[in-house]
Amino acid sequence: MTKPIQIAVIGSGYVGLVAAVCFAEIGHDVVCVDNDERKVLALESGDTLIHERHLPELLERYRGNKIHFTSNLQEATRASDAIFIAVGTPQAENGNADLSYVEAVACEIARALTSYKVIVEKSTVPVYTNEWIRRAIERNGVARRLFDVVSNPEFLREGTAVQDFLHPDRIVVGADSDAASSLLAAIYAPLTTGAYYARPGAIPGICSSSAPPPLLNTSTKSAEIIKHASNAFLAMKISFINAVSNLCEAADANIEQVARGIGLDNRIGPRFLRPGIGYGGSCFPKDVAAFRSVAEQLGIDFSLLTEVEKINAEQKKRFLSKVRSALWTLRGKRLGVLGLAFKGETDDIRESPAVDMIEMLLAEGCSIAAYDPAAIKRTQHELPASPRLHYVEDAYAAARDADAVLVLTDWREFSALDLKRLHSLMRYPIVVDGRNLFDPQVMHEHGFTYISIGRPAVYPARDLELANRPGA
Ligand code: UGA
């Protein structure tokens, strides 16, 4: 067992809270700082704030012993060896990342620095942020020998955040000093040596004591670029497969077969080739824009990223056209909507294509009964219930008397629906699936008109003749 290290994590959002809890899980002593007193009180009293597997049990285990919550950043800084900055970097109007929270935290850390500390960027930030943090701290009168700034980007996904943190594909440490990289190596040693995975009760995942994750040492600037480039690449992969799915529709081919055929090439890989209604969430849209903007500032033409964004926006419009072509006119139609979150297994609706879609459908005059297993509460804040928008308690209630059901989020729960029951509840058995959750053949057998992404639509025998008529 390595010696516990005193760690402060600033910010208790997805990245901060998960990192704090996981650092405690691998043996360190953590103080998690947030300037929102209500959040601190909620976390202290056992609320996890976000919907994330394993988080409640780990928080319960370490709260009050290996993990404490506070709003006092300066005290937390003084008590720690490493200070992880995990505050938000929202998108500014020009596409740049807004780094004002990072700057404010750096200045406050500076006011508490009296002995050597390593300050770690965990938030997703553009290249050169590291240098700005260093300058901000020095401008506040702190001697250079009292601190180092390291970039240690996080690659966790919402919905599997704890597992991703403890079982990463890689750990990237961008450090320009030996003292700083040694401290980071010690923090992650329980993972990189495999010791954590041999422990009874360790959270299971892809890593093991015989296959621990690698730690990649880089310069600070390279680490910053690795994070942006990873997210931009994944977003590009999604836009690519969405564009190919449109081609499949035009050519009457099947995207599932095509994605499998290209994904079996080791150089391409099968993951992130699921077509849909476009990527969303708090990361890809913002990070693609920020990376494009960084490239522009550095005089690099990276118009590929503009195309990635364009395809993503277009994908939502195409889905709306599919709904229209299934229903003819939209005004007054009653739609059952399955899914509000930006992807399955999370309650997060930031930049959710599902929410955008509901807004578009309401603007077209539809009435909507919407269901999501976890995201209704959050959506209600943004889109309050109205005479044309109801939130209902399950998928079957959404389908009741519907002219069509739309699948907008890939919740596992939806793929296990009782199709016979769904069919019996609907006014017209039409399903427009933006996530390809169902097998077209099975939908056909259950008597649905089923329209999905990049695959031939299927119709019940009675409607087939109509669908084949010119102009349909
Ligand atoms: C993403 C990255 O996957 C993480 O590695 C990264 O750490 C994180 O951003 C971040 O920067 O914090 P996340 O936003 O949680 O994670 O979600 P993803 O699972 O990547 O999905 C993003 C969006 O792409 C979702 O809307 C999802 O539905 C969509 N998607 C994903 C597809 O449309 N097709 C796919 O094949 C995969």
mmCIF file of N, CA and C in Angstrom, residues 31-138:
data_model
loop_
_atom_site.group_PDB
_atom_site.id
_atom_site.type_symbol
_atom_site.label_atom_id
_atom_site.label_comp_id
_atom_site.label_asym_id
_atom_site.label_seq_id
_atom_site.Cartn_x
_atom_site.Cartn_y
_atom_site.Cartn_z
ATOM 1 N N VAL A 31 -9.793 16.409 -0.042
ATOM 2 C CA VAL A 31 -10.764 17.426 0.315
ATOM 3 C C VAL A 31 -11.307 17.989 -0.998
ATOM 4 N N CYS A 32 -12.634 18.010 -1.083
ATOM 5 C CA CYS A 32 -13.286 18.443 -2.320
ATOM 6 C C CYS A 32 -13.885 19.824 -2.067
ATOM 7 N N VAL A 33 -13.516 20.779 -2.907
ATOM 8 C CA VAL A 33 -13.891 22.186 -2.663
ATOM 9 C C VAL A 33 -14.920 22.641 -3.692
ATOM 10 N N ASP A 34 -15.956 23.333 -3.214
ATOM 11 C CA ASP A 34 -16.890 23.963 -4.148
ATOM 12 C C ASP A 34 -17.317 25.289 -3.545
ATOM 13 N N ASN A 35 -17.417 26.330 -4.389
ATOM 14 C CA ASN A 35 -17.807 27.629 -3.823
ATOM 15 C C ASN A 35 -19.318 27.746 -3.647
ATOM 16 N N ASP A 36 -20.057 26.720 -4.071
ATOM 17 C CA ASP A 36 -21.495 26.700 -3.872
ATOM 18 C C ASP A 36 -21.793 25.965 -2.558
ATOM 19 N N GLU A 37 -22.118 26.771 -1.513
ATOM 20 C CA GLU A 37 -22.347 26.209 -0.166
ATOM 21 C C GLU A 37 -23.432 25.131 -0.169
ATOM 22 N N ARG A 38 -24.447 25.328 -1.028
ATOM 23 C CA ARG A 38 -25.557 24.361 -1.035
ATOM 24 C C ARG A 38 -25.076 22.990 -1.501
ATOM 25 N N LYS A 39 -24.157 23.020 -2.495
ATOM 26 C CA LYS A 39 -23.608 21.747 -2.982
ATOM 27 C C LYS A 39 -22.802 21.069 -1.881
ATOM 28 N N VAL A 40 -22.000 21.881 -1.179
ATOM 29 C CA VAL A 40 -21.154 21.325 -0.114
ATOM 30 C C VAL A 40 -22.035 20.666 0.950
ATOM 31 N N LEU A 41 -23.108 21.388 1.354
ATOM 32 C CA LEU A 41 -24.006 20.836 2.373
ATOM 33 C C LEU A 41 -24.675 19.559 1.880
ATOM 34 N N ALA A 42 -25.109 19.580 0.601
ATOM 35 C CA ALA A 42 -25.784 18.400 0.041
ATOM 36 C C ALA A 42 -24.831 17.207 0.030
ATOM 37 N N LEU A 43 -23.595 17.428 -0.393
ATOM 38 C CA LEU A 43 -22.626 16.319 -0.457
ATOM 39 C C LEU A 43 -22.304 15.804 0.941
ATOM 40 N N GLU A 44 -22.195 16.743 1.886
ATOM 41 C CA GLU A 44 -21.907 16.331 3.268
ATOM 42 C C GLU A 44 -23.034 15.480 3.842
ATOM 43 N N SER A 45 -24.254 15.765 3.389
ATOM 44 C CA SER A 45 -25.362 15.001 3.970
ATOM 45 C C SER A 45 -25.690 13.755 3.136
ATOM 46 N N GLY A 46 -24.839 13.411 2.186
ATOM 47 C CA GLY A 46 -24.994 12.120 1.505
ATOM 48 C C GLY A 46 -25.622 12.183 0.130
ATOM 49 N N ASP A 47 -26.000 13.389 -0.328
ATOM 50 C CA ASP A 47 -26.567 13.518 -1.677
ATOM 51 C C ASP A 47 -25.404 13.397 -2.676
ATOM 52 N N THR A 48 -25.601 12.631 -3.788
ATOM 53 C CA THR A 48 -24.486 12.478 -4.732
ATOM 54 C C THR A 48 -24.541 13.513 -5.860
ATOM 55 N N LEU A 49 -25.617 14.259 -5.967
ATOM 56 C CA LEU A 49 -25.819 15.337 -6.953
ATOM 57 C C LEU A 49 -25.940 14.848 -8.395
ATOM 58 N N ILE A 50 -25.220 13.816 -8.770
ATOM 59 C CA ILE A 50 -25.310 13.330 -10.148
ATOM 60 C C ILE A 50 -25.647 11.838 -10.155
ATOM 61 N N HIS A 51 -26.204 11.400 -11.283
ATOM 62 C CA HIS A 51 -26.648 10.016 -11.431
ATOM 63 C C HIS A 51 -25.465 9.229 -12.008
ATOM 64 N N GLU A 52 -24.757 8.513 -11.187
ATOM 65 C CA GLU A 52 -23.554 7.831 -11.670
ATOM 66 C C GLU A 52 -23.349 6.545 -10.883
ATOM 67 N N ARG A 53 -23.205 5.449 -11.618
ATOM 68 C CA ARG A 53 -23.047 4.142 -10.986
ATOM 69 C C ARG A 53 -21.823 4.108 -10.061
ATOM 70 N N HIS A 54 -21.912 3.438 -8.939
ATOM 71 C CA HIS A 54 -20.859 3.252 -7.922
ATOM 72 C C HIS A 54 -20.618 4.502 -7.076
ATOM 73 N N LEU A 55 -21.090 5.667 -7.533
ATOM 74 C CA LEU A 55 -20.788 6.898 -6.786
ATOM 75 C C LEU A 55 -21.430 6.880 -5.387
ATOM 76 N N PRO A 56 -22.732 6.538 -5.272
ATOM 77 C CA PRO A 56 -23.340 6.555 -3.937
ATOM 78 C C PRO A 56 -22.597 5.662 -2.949
ATOM 79 N N GLU A 57 -22.245 4.430 -3.387
ATOM 80 C CA GLU A 57 -21.604 3.512 -2.428
ATOM 81 C C GLU A 57 -20.214 4.010 -2.017
ATOM 82 N N LEU A 58 -19.458 4.575 -2.964
ATOM 83 C CA LEU A 58 -18.105 5.048 -2.618
ATOM 84 C C LEU A 58 -18.183 6.287 -1.726
ATOM 85 N N LEU A 59 -19.129 7.146 -2.036
ATOM 86 C CA LEU A 59 -19.285 8.363 -1.234
ATOM 87 C C LEU A 59 -19.671 7.996 0.197
ATOM 88 N N GLU A 60 -20.552 7.048 0.308
ATOM 89 C CA GLU A 60 -21.005 6.586 1.619
ATOM 90 C C GLU A 60 -19.818 6.018 2.420
ATOM 91 N N ARG A 61 -18.959 5.278 1.696
ATOM 92 C CA ARG A 61 -17.825 4.626 2.358
ATOM 93 C C ARG A 61 -16.787 5.632 2.852
ATOM 94 N N TYR A 62 -16.541 6.697 2.091
ATOM 95 C CA TYR A 62 -15.401 7.574 2.412
ATOM 96 C C TYR A 62 -15.777 8.931 3.004
ATOM 97 N N ARG A 63 -17.064 9.287 2.925
ATOM 98 C CA ARG A 63 -17.491 10.598 3.428
ATOM 99 C C ARG A 63 -17.185 10.699 4.922
ATOM 100 N N GLY A 64 -16.512 11.798 5.310
ATOM 101 C CA GLY A 64 -16.220 12.012 6.729
ATOM 102 C C GLY A 64 -14.939 11.333 7.191
ATOM 103 N N ASN A 65 -14.367 10.441 6.381
ATOM 104 C CA ASN A 65 -13.057 9.886 6.764
ATOM 105 C C ASN A 65 -12.002 10.218 5.711
ATOM 106 N N LYS A 66 -12.053 9.591 4.517
ATOM 107 C CA LYS A 66 -11.011 9.891 3.522
ATOM 108 C C LYS A 66 -11.422 11.013 2.561
ATOM 109 N N ILE A 67 -12.673 11.457 2.654
ATOM 110 C CA ILE A 67 -13.073 12.571 1.794
ATOM 111 C C ILE A 67 -13.925 13.575 2.596
ATOM 112 N N HIS A 68 -13.522 14.839 2.499
ATOM 113 C CA HIS A 68 -14.258 15.907 3.188
ATOM 114 C C HIS A 68 -14.668 16.954 2.166
ATOM 115 N N PHE A 69 -15.710 17.706 2.482
ATOM 116 C CA PHE A 69 -16.186 18.750 1.572
ATOM 117 C C PHE A 69 -16.082 20.100 2.260
ATOM 118 N N THR A 70 -15.709 21.109 1.495
ATOM 119 C CA THR A 70 -15.586 22.447 2.070
ATOM 120 C C THR A 70 -15.759 23.501 0.983
ATOM 121 N N SER A 71 -16.002 24.752 1.410
ATOM 122 C CA SER A 71 -16.004 25.847 0.435
ATOM 123 C C SER A 71 -14.752 26.705 0.640
ATOM 124 N N ASN A 72 -13.900 26.297 1.579
ATOM 125 C CA ASN A 72 -12.706 27.079 1.885
ATOM 126 C C ASN A 72 -11.502 26.597 1.050
ATOM 127 N N LEU A 73 -11.327 27.248 -0.103
ATOM 128 C CA LEU A 73 -10.292 26.819 -1.053
ATOM 129 C C LEU A 73 -8.884 27.026 -0.484
ATOM 130 N N GLN A 74 -8.697 28.148 0.220
ATOM 131 C CA GLN A 74 -7.340 28.444 0.708
ATOM 132 C C GLN A 74 -6.891 27.433 1.769
ATOM 133 N N GLU A 75 -7.794 27.105 2.660
ATOM 134 C CA GLU A 75 -7.458 26.117 3.700
ATOM 135 C C GLU A 75 -7.157 24.753 3.050
ATOM 136 N N ALA A 76 -7.985 24.376 2.059
ATOM 137 C CA ALA A 76 -7.790 23.090 1.370
ATOM 138 C C ALA A 76 -6.438 23.086 0.658
ATOM 139 N N THR A 77 -6.059 24.208 0.050
ATOM 140 C CA THR A 77 -4.767 24.310 -0.643
ATOM 141 C C THR A 77 -3.623 24.101 0.339
ATOM 142 N N ARG A 78 -3.703 24.813 1.472
ATOM 143 C CA ARG A 78 -2.603 24.719 2.446
ATOM 144 C C ARG A 78 -2.433 23.289 2.960
ATOM 145 N N ALA A 79 -3.570 22.554 3.072
ATOM 146 C CA ALA A 79 -3.502 21.207 3.664
ATOM 147 C C ALA A 79 -3.089 20.136 2.652
ATOM 148 N N SER A 80 -2.884 20.510 1.361
ATOM 149 C CA SER A 80 -2.703 19.473 0.337
ATOM 150 C C SER A 80 -1.343 19.546 -0.355
ATOM 151 N N ASP A 81 -0.930 18.401 -0.940
ATOM 152 C CA ASP A 81 0.301 18.368 -1.739
ATOM 153 C C ASP A 81 -0.019 18.619 -3.206
ATOM 154 N N ALA A 82 -1.159 18.096 -3.649
ATOM 155 C CA ALA A 82 -1.564 18.275 -5.050
ATOM 156 C C ALA A 82 -2.946 18.911 -5.070
ATOM 157 N N ILE A 83 -3.111 19.928 -5.929
ATOM 158 C CA ILE A 83 -4.411 20.612 -6.035
ATOM 159 C C ILE A 83 -4.913 20.443 -7.462
ATOM 160 N N PHE A 84 -5.991 19.679 -7.608
ATOM 161 C CA PHE A 84 -6.561 19.416 -8.934
ATOM 162 C C PHE A 84 -7.638 20.457 -9.230
ATOM 163 N N ILE A 85 -7.490 21.153 -10.350
ATOM 164 C CA ILE A 85 -8.525 22.118 -10.752
ATOM 165 C C ILE A 85 -9.498 21.402 -11.684
ATOM 166 N N ALA A 86 -10.757 21.293 -11.240
ATOM 167 C CA ALA A 86 -11.763 20.578 -12.054
ATOM 168 C C ALA A 86 -13.032 21.422 -12.153
ATOM 169 N N VAL A 87 -12.837 22.713 -12.405
ATOM 170 C CA VAL A 87 -14.009 23.602 -12.535
ATOM 171 C C VAL A 87 -14.444 23.646 -14.001
ATOM 172 N N GLY A 88 -15.618 24.200 -14.236
ATOM 173 C CA GLY A 88 -16.172 24.223 -15.595
ATOM 174 C C GLY A 88 -15.383 25.130 -16.540
ATOM 175 N N THR A 89 -15.342 24.742 -17.818
ATOM 176 C CA THR A 89 -14.748 25.597 -18.852
ATOM 177 C C THR A 89 -15.798 25.728 -19.955
ATOM 178 N N PRO A 90 -16.893 26.476 -19.665
ATOM 179 C CA PRO A 90 -18.002 26.538 -20.639
ATOM 180 C C PRO A 90 -17.584 27.203 -21.937
ATOM 181 N N GLN A 91 -18.475 27.094 -22.912
ATOM 182 C CA GLN A 91 -18.161 27.672 -24.223
ATOM 183 C C GLN A 91 -18.534 29.158 -24.230
ATOM 184 N N ALA A 92 -17.585 30.001 -24.621
ATOM 185 C CA ALA A 92 -17.904 31.426 -24.765
ATOM 186 C C ALA A 92 -18.571 31.628 -26.125
ATOM 187 N N GLU A 93 -19.107 32.835 -26.356
ATOM 188 C CA GLU A 93 -19.874 33.040 -27.589
ATOM 189 C C GLU A 93 -19.065 32.820 -28.866
ATOM 190 N N ASN A 94 -17.768 33.113 -28.834
ATOM 191 C CA ASN A 94 -16.943 32.953 -30.039
ATOM 192 C C ASN A 94 -16.418 31.527 -30.219
ATOM 193 N N GLY A 95 -16.900 30.584 -29.396
ATOM 194 C CA GLY A 95 -16.457 29.186 -29.532
ATOM 195 C C GLY A 95 -15.296 28.866 -28.606
ATOM 196 N N ASN A 96 -14.578 29.893 -28.141
ATOM 197 C CA ASN A 96 -13.467 29.663 -27.205
ATOM 198 C C ASN A 96 -13.966 29.054 -25.907
ATOM 199 N N ALA A 97 -13.065 28.360 -25.188
ATOM 200 C CA ALA A 97 -13.422 27.930 -23.838
ATOM 201 C C ALA A 97 -13.316 29.153 -22.930
ATOM 202 N N ASP A 98 -14.310 29.330 -22.065
ATOM 203 C CA ASP A 98 -14.277 30.434 -21.104
ATOM 204 C C ASP A 98 -13.458 29.971 -19.894
ATOM 205 N N LEU A 99 -12.286 30.582 -19.719
ATOM 206 C CA LEU A 99 -11.367 30.104 -18.669
ATOM 207 C C LEU A 99 -11.409 30.970 -17.408
ATOM 208 N N SER A 100 -12.477 31.781 -17.280
ATOM 209 C CA SER A 100 -12.482 32.708 -16.146
ATOM 210 C C SER A 100 -12.555 31.971 -14.804
ATOM 211 N N TYR A 101 -13.247 30.798 -14.770
ATOM 212 C CA TYR A 101 -13.299 30.070 -13.487
ATOM 213 C C TYR A 101 -11.921 29.514 -13.148
ATOM 214 N N VAL A 102 -11.215 29.033 -14.170
ATOM 215 C CA VAL A 102 -9.874 28.477 -13.941
ATOM 216 C C VAL A 102 -8.961 29.588 -13.415
ATOM 217 N N GLU A 103 -9.066 30.774 -14.033
ATOM 218 C CA GLU A 103 -8.216 31.891 -13.611
ATOM 219 C C GLU A 103 -8.525 32.295 -12.165
ATOM 220 N N ALA A 104 -9.815 32.384 -11.836
ATOM 221 C CA ALA A 104 -10.196 32.793 -10.478
ATOM 222 C C ALA A 104 -9.634 31.801 -9.455
ATOM 223 N N VAL A 105 -9.711 30.508 -9.777
ATOM 224 C CA VAL A 105 -9.198 29.483 -8.854
ATOM 225 C C VAL A 105 -7.680 29.614 -8.727
ATOM 226 N N ALA A 106 -6.992 29.827 -9.868
ATOM 227 C CA ALA A 106 -5.521 29.948 -9.828
ATOM 228 C C ALA A 106 -5.122 31.111 -8.912
ATOM 229 N N CYS A 107 -5.833 32.238 -9.016
ATOM 230 C CA CYS A 107 -5.488 33.400 -8.193
ATOM 231 C C CYS A 107 -5.720 33.117 -6.718
ATOM 232 N N GLU A 108 -6.795 32.386 -6.434
ATOM 233 C CA GLU A 108 -7.072 32.100 -5.025
ATOM 234 C C GLU A 108 -6.074 31.090 -4.458
ATOM 235 N N ILE A 109 -5.682 30.136 -5.292
ATOM 236 C CA ILE A 109 -4.649 29.175 -4.841
ATOM 237 C C ILE A 109 -3.379 29.966 -4.502
ATOM 238 N N ALA A 110 -3.048 30.929 -5.386
ATOM 239 C CA ALA A 110 -1.815 31.717 -5.186
ATOM 240 C C ALA A 110 -1.799 32.372 -3.803
ATOM 241 N N ARG A 111 -2.957 32.839 -3.363
ATOM 242 C CA ARG A 111 -3.007 33.536 -2.075
ATOM 243 C C ARG A 111 -2.719 32.605 -0.901
ATOM 244 N N ALA A 112 -2.778 31.291 -1.139
ATOM 245 C CA ALA A 112 -2.563 30.356 -0.028
ATOM 246 C C ALA A 112 -1.228 29.620 -0.129
ATOM 247 N N LEU A 113 -0.407 29.933 -1.151
ATOM 248 C CA LEU A 113 0.816 29.139 -1.364
ATOM 249 C C LEU A 113 1.976 29.616 -0.484
ATOM 250 N N THR A 114 2.370 28.765 0.470
ATOM 251 C CA THR A 114 3.524 29.113 1.301
ATOM 252 C C THR A 114 4.587 28.011 1.246
ATOM 253 N N SER A 115 4.184 26.821 0.752
ATOM 254 C CA SER A 115 5.165 25.737 0.582
ATOM 255 C C SER A 115 4.888 25.073 -0.761
ATOM 256 N N TYR A 116 5.822 24.211 -1.233
ATOM 257 C CA TYR A 116 5.724 23.644 -2.594
ATOM 258 C C TYR A 116 4.440 22.831 -2.804
ATOM 259 N N LYS A 117 3.750 23.119 -3.881
ATOM 260 C CA LYS A 117 2.523 22.388 -4.253
ATOM 261 C C LYS A 117 2.550 22.101 -5.744
ATOM 262 N N VAL A 118 1.867 21.025 -6.115
ATOM 263 C CA VAL A 118 1.686 20.754 -7.540
ATOM 264 C C VAL A 118 0.228 21.078 -7.890
ATOM 265 N N ILE A 119 0.063 21.958 -8.861
ATOM 266 C CA ILE A 119 -1.283 22.353 -9.289
ATOM 267 C C ILE A 119 -1.589 21.618 -10.592
ATOM 268 N N VAL A 120 -2.704 20.912 -10.605
ATOM 269 C CA VAL A 120 -2.994 20.012 -11.725
ATOM 270 C C VAL A 120 -4.249 20.471 -12.462
ATOM 271 N N GLU A 121 -4.115 20.697 -13.775
ATOM 272 C CA GLU A 121 -5.307 20.992 -14.587
ATOM 273 C C GLU A 121 -5.990 19.671 -14.885
ATOM 274 N N LYS A 122 -7.240 19.552 -14.437
ATOM 275 C CA LYS A 122 -8.027 18.351 -14.745
ATOM 276 C C LYS A 122 -9.151 18.745 -15.705
ATOM 277 N N SER A 123 -9.572 20.023 -15.627
ATOM 278 C CA SER A 123 -10.611 20.503 -16.547
ATOM 279 C C SER A 123 -10.069 20.425 -17.968
ATOM 280 N N THR A 124 -10.994 20.330 -18.942
ATOM 281 C CA THR A 124 -10.566 20.333 -20.346
ATOM 282 C C THR A 124 -10.249 21.767 -20.750
ATOM 283 N N VAL A 125 -8.997 21.995 -21.140
ATOM 284 C CA VAL A 125 -8.576 23.373 -21.425
ATOM 285 C C VAL A 125 -7.745 23.424 -22.706
ATOM 286 N N PRO A 126 -7.734 24.567 -23.374
ATOM 287 C CA PRO A 126 -6.914 24.682 -24.578
ATOM 288 C C PRO A 126 -5.419 24.738 -24.266
ATOM 289 N N VAL A 127 -4.625 24.412 -25.278
ATOM 290 C CA VAL A 127 -3.176 24.462 -25.110
ATOM 291 C C VAL A 127 -2.755 25.873 -24.688
ATOM 292 N N TYR A 128 -1.766 25.940 -23.837
ATOM 293 C CA TYR A 128 -1.219 27.164 -23.246
ATOM 294 C C TYR A 128 -1.899 27.569 -21.939
ATOM 295 N N THR A 129 -2.986 26.868 -21.542
ATOM 296 C CA THR A 129 -3.652 27.231 -20.283
ATOM 297 C C THR A 129 -2.688 27.071 -19.118
ATOM 298 N N ASN A 130 -1.913 25.981 -19.211
ATOM 299 C CA ASN A 130 -0.912 25.718 -18.198
ATOM 300 C C ASN A 130 -0.024 26.935 -17.940
ATOM 301 N N GLU A 131 0.423 27.533 -19.052
ATOM 302 C CA GLU A 131 1.301 28.704 -18.900
ATOM 303 C C GLU A 131 0.558 29.885 -18.293
ATOM 304 N N TRP A 132 -0.706 30.034 -18.681
ATOM 305 C CA TRP A 132 -1.489 31.137 -18.111
ATOM 306 C C TRP A 132 -1.689 30.950 -16.613
ATOM 307 N N ILE A 133 -1.915 29.705 -16.195
ATOM 308 C CA ILE A 133 -2.091 29.451 -14.752
ATOM 309 C C ILE A 133 -0.798 29.841 -14.026
ATOM 310 N N ARG A 134 0.324 29.400 -14.601
ATOM 311 C CA ARG A 134 1.620 29.711 -13.982
ATOM 312 C C ARG A 134 1.810 31.227 -13.868
ATOM 313 N N ARG A 135 1.511 31.937 -14.970
ATOM 314 C CA ARG A 135 1.670 33.401 -14.956
ATOM 315 C C ARG A 135 0.752 34.045 -13.923
ATOM 316 N N ALA A 136 -0.493 33.570 -13.856
ATOM 317 C CA ALA A 136 -1.460 34.162 -12.910
ATOM 318 C C ALA A 136 -0.948 33.992 -11.487
ATOM 319 N N ILE A 137 -0.366 32.822 -11.199
ATOM 320 C CA ILE A 137 0.113 32.582 -9.834
ATOM 321 C C ILE A 137 1.333 33.467 -9.542
ATOM 322 N N GLU A 138 2.224 33.555 -10.524
ATOM 323 C CA GLU A 138 3.420 34.406 -10.325
ATOM 324 C C GLU A 138 3.037 35.875 -10.169
#
